[in-house]
PDB file of C-alpha atoms in Angstrom:
ATOM      1  CA  MET A  20       0.000   0.000   0.000  1.00 81.00           C
ATOM      2  CA  LYS A  21       1.214   3.502  -0.810  1.00 95.00           C
ATOM      3  CA  TYR A  22       2.544   5.708   1.956  1.00 98.00           C
ATOM      4  CA  VAL A  23       2.542   9.507   1.986  1.00 98.00           C
ATOM      5  CA  GLN A  24       4.834  11.880   3.833  1.00 97.00           C
ATOM      6  CA  GLY A  25       3.434  15.417   3.998  1.00 97.00           C
ATOM      7  CA  PHE A  26       5.074  18.756   4.778  1.00 97.00           C
ATOM      8  CA  VAL A  27       4.033  22.306   5.518  1.00 98.00           C
ATOM      9  CA  ALA A  28       6.635  25.086   5.593  1.00 98.00           C
ATOM     10  CA  ALA A  29       6.807  28.868   5.614  1.00 98.00           C
ATOM     11  CA  VAL A  30       9.021  30.220   2.819  1.00 98.00           C
ATOM     12  CA  PRO A  31       9.942  33.881   2.336  1.00 98.00           C
ATOM     13  CA  ALA A  32       7.924  35.158  -0.641  1.00 98.00           C
ATOM     14  CA  ALA A  33      11.141  36.552  -2.109  1.00 97.00           C
ATOM     15  CA  ASN A  34      12.578  32.995  -2.189  1.00 97.00           C
ATOM     16  CA  LYS A  35       9.902  31.447  -4.427  1.00 98.00           C
ATOM     17  CA  GLU A  36      12.210  30.871  -7.413  1.00 97.00           C
ATOM     18  CA  ILE A  37      15.038  29.717  -5.147  1.00 96.00           C
ATOM     19  CA  TYR A  38      12.622  27.276  -3.470  1.00 96.00           C
ATOM     20  CA  LYS A  39      11.475  25.941  -6.853  1.00 97.00           C
ATOM     21  CA  ALA A  40      15.096  25.411  -7.912  1.00 95.00           C
ATOM     22  CA  HIS A  41      15.838  23.709  -4.580  1.00 93.00           C
ATOM     23  CA  ALA A  42      12.867  21.343  -5.037  1.00 95.00           C
ATOM     24  CA  ASN A  43      13.834  20.577  -8.638  1.00 94.00           C
ATOM     25  CA  GLU A  44      17.373  19.799  -7.537  1.00 91.00           C
ATOM     26  CA  ALA A  45      16.051  17.400  -4.904  1.00 91.00           C
ATOM     27  CA  VAL A  46      13.814  15.343  -7.215  1.00 93.00           C
ATOM     28  CA  ALA A  47      16.509  13.000  -8.542  1.00 91.00           C
ATOM     29  CA  LEU A  48      17.879  12.384  -5.062  1.00 92.00           C
ATOM     30  CA  PHE A  49      14.458  11.664  -3.587  1.00 94.00           C
ATOM     31  CA  LYS A  50      13.629   9.296  -6.452  1.00 96.00           C
ATOM     32  CA  GLU A  51      16.891   7.502  -5.740  1.00 95.00           C
ATOM     33  CA  PHE A  52      15.667   7.021  -2.158  1.00 95.00           C
ATOM     34  CA  GLY A  53      12.329   5.549  -3.318  1.00 97.00           C
ATOM     35  CA  VAL A  54       9.946   8.495  -3.763  1.00 97.00           C
ATOM     36  CA  THR A  55       7.515   7.681  -6.585  1.00 97.00           C
ATOM     37  CA  ARG A  56       5.753  11.051  -6.640  1.00 97.00           C
ATOM     38  CA  MET A  57       6.713  14.468  -5.309  1.00 97.00           C
ATOM     39  CA  VAL A  58       4.264  17.389  -5.233  1.00 97.00           C
ATOM     40  CA  GLU A  59       5.204  20.926  -4.186  1.00 98.00           C
ATOM     41  CA  CYS A  60       2.447  23.543  -3.836  1.00 98.00           C
ATOM     42  CA  TRP A  61       2.844  27.316  -3.306  1.00 98.00           C
ATOM     43  CA  GLU A  62       0.279  29.274  -1.279  1.00 98.00           C
ATOM     44  CA  ASP A  63      -2.624  30.660  -3.294  1.00 97.00           C
ATOM     45  CA  ASP A  64      -5.666  30.735  -0.990  1.00 97.00           C
ATOM     46  CA  VAL A  65      -4.671  30.109   2.642  1.00 97.00           C
ATOM     47  CA  PRO A  66      -7.168  31.777   4.971  1.00 97.00           C
ATOM     48  CA  ASP A  67      -6.573  32.694   8.582  1.00 95.00           C
ATOM     49  CA  GLY A  68      -8.513  30.398  10.920  1.00 96.00           C
ATOM     50  CA  GLN A  69     -10.327  31.262  14.129  1.00 96.00           C
ATOM     51  CA  VAL A  70      -8.410  28.763  16.266  1.00 97.00           C
ATOM     52  CA  THR A  71      -5.515  27.534  14.113  1.00 96.00           C
ATOM     53  CA  ASP A  72      -4.422  27.480  10.493  1.00 98.00           C
ATOM     54  CA  PHE A  73      -1.468  26.688   8.248  1.00 98.00           C
ATOM     55  CA  ARG A  74       0.266  30.003   8.964  1.00 97.00           C
ATOM     56  CA  ARG A  75       0.104  29.577  12.746  1.00 97.00           C
ATOM     57  CA  ALA A  76       1.146  25.929  12.522  1.00 97.00           C
ATOM     58  CA  VAL A  77       4.518  26.955  11.081  1.00 98.00           C
ATOM     59  CA  GLN A  78       4.756  30.394  12.738  1.00 97.00           C
ATOM     60  CA  ALA A  79       4.749  32.096   9.342  1.00 98.00           C
ATOM     61  CA  LYS A  80       5.917  35.692   9.262  1.00 97.00           C
ATOM     62  CA  PRO A  81       4.026  38.351   7.270  1.00 97.00           C
ATOM     63  CA  ASP A  82       6.517  38.148   4.374  1.00 97.00           C
ATOM     64  CA  GLU A  83       6.310  34.331   4.105  1.00 98.00           C
ATOM     65  CA  LYS A  84       4.155  32.060   1.967  1.00 98.00           C
ATOM     66  CA  ILE A  85       2.959  28.567   2.845  1.00 98.00           C
ATOM     67  CA  VAL A  86       4.304  25.570   0.953  1.00 98.00           C
ATOM     68  CA  PHE A  87       2.274  22.365   1.150  1.00 98.00           C
ATOM     69  CA  SER A  88       4.089  19.303  -0.161  1.00 97.00           C
ATOM     70  CA  TRP A  89       3.960  15.548  -0.158  1.00 97.00           C
ATOM     71  CA  PHE A  90       5.987  12.561  -1.252  1.00 97.00           C
ATOM     72  CA  GLU A  91       4.483   9.221  -2.187  1.00 98.00           C
ATOM     73  CA  PHE A  92       6.298   5.971  -1.474  1.00 98.00           C
ATOM     74  CA  PRO A  93       5.356   2.412  -2.463  1.00 98.00           C
ATOM     75  CA  SER A  94       5.079   1.498   1.249  1.00 97.00           C
ATOM     76  CA  LYS A  95       5.864   2.659   4.778  1.00 97.00           C
ATOM     77  CA  GLU A  96       8.876   0.343   4.783  1.00 97.00           C
ATOM     78  CA  VAL A  97      10.309   2.110   1.716  1.00 98.00           C
ATOM     79  CA  ARG A  98       9.651   5.482   3.389  1.00 97.00           C
ATOM     80  CA  ASP A  99      11.370   4.364   6.590  1.00 97.00           C
ATOM     81  CA  GLU A 100      14.426   3.177   4.660  1.00 96.00           C
ATOM     82  CA  ALA A 101      14.447   6.394   2.608  1.00 95.00           C
ATOM     83  CA  ASN A 102      14.436   8.463   5.810  1.00 93.00           C
ATOM     84  CA  ARG A 103      17.393   6.453   7.140  1.00 94.00           C
ATOM     85  CA  LYS A 104      19.301   7.044   3.899  1.00 91.00           C
ATOM     86  CA  MET A 105      18.420  10.743   3.871  1.00 88.00           C
ATOM     87  CA  MET A 106      19.757  11.229   7.397  1.00 87.00           C
ATOM     88  CA  SER A 107      23.154   9.765   6.497  1.00 91.00           C
ATOM     89  CA  ASP A 108      23.634  10.967   2.910  1.00 89.00           C
ATOM     90  CA  PRO A 109      26.097  13.884   2.621  1.00 90.00           C
ATOM     91  CA  ARG A 110      24.147  15.246  -0.366  1.00 90.00           C
ATOM     92  CA  MET A 111      21.135  15.731   1.904  1.00 84.00           C
ATOM     93  CA  GLN A 112      23.302  17.493   4.459  1.00 82.00           C
ATOM     94  CA  GLN A 113      24.547  19.852   1.734  1.00 83.00           C
ATOM     95  CA  MET A 114      20.975  20.556   0.623  1.00 81.00           C
ATOM     96  CA  GLY A 115      19.990  21.194   4.227  1.00 78.00           C
ATOM     97  CA  GLU A 116      22.686  23.826   4.569  1.00 81.00           C
ATOM     98  CA  LYS A 117      21.195  25.875   1.736  1.00 82.00           C
ATOM     99  CA  MET A 118      17.464  25.475   2.361  1.00 87.00           C
ATOM    100  CA  PRO A 119      15.632  28.673   1.356  1.00 91.00           C
ATOM    101  CA  PHE A 120      13.424  28.553   4.476  1.00 93.00           C
ATOM    102  CA  ASP A 121      13.607  27.880   8.208  1.00 93.00           C
ATOM    103  CA  GLY A 122      13.410  24.087   8.472  1.00 91.00           C
ATOM    104  CA  LYS A 123      12.905  24.242  12.248  1.00 94.00           C
ATOM    105  CA  ARG A 124       9.363  25.559  11.684  1.00 96.00           C
ATOM    106  CA  MET A 125       8.444  22.956   9.077  1.00 96.00           C
ATOM    107  CA  ILE A 126       5.875  20.376  10.154  1.00 97.00           C
ATOM    108  CA  PHE A 127       5.716  16.921   8.609  1.00 96.00           C
ATOM    109  CA  GLY A 128       4.304  13.469   9.137  1.00 97.00           C
ATOM    110  CA  GLY A 129       3.604  10.112   7.554  1.00 98.00           C
ATOM    111  CA  PHE A 130       0.150   9.054   6.440  1.00 98.00           C
ATOM    112  CA  VAL A 131      -1.612   5.910   5.258  1.00 97.00           C
ATOM    113  CA  PRO A 132      -4.023   6.753   2.420  1.00 96.00           C
ATOM    114  CA  ILE A 133      -7.607   5.804   3.158  1.00 95.00           C
ATOM    115  CA  LEU A 134      -9.085   7.139  -0.113  1.00 93.00           C
ATOM    116  CA  ASP A 135      -7.333   7.707  -3.436  1.00 89.00           C
ATOM    117  CA  LEU A 136      -9.527   8.569  -6.413  1.00 89.00           C
TER     118      LEU A 136
END
């Protein structure tokens, strides 16, 4: 069964093109680790909530946009192995050093699909 790892991050609006280049650079590496699909989405219509919302979840600053992303893996086992490889691969460490956003405020998690149309 497929497995999905999702992400939400706050990216400075001025870094949109840098973020896109960063994501495009990462595609080949993530595919090498087992990602079968990678989707990156830039904020278009992200309303403020009454209790919580995407912006508050990542402590977005006024000059930042929300990025909503996900990776698909063939299974949770493939995702787990990919995460192990990512943590030890020097290429990932290099990418981490030049991330165009504050990774400490990024939220992420793994999900089992329950509906896929």
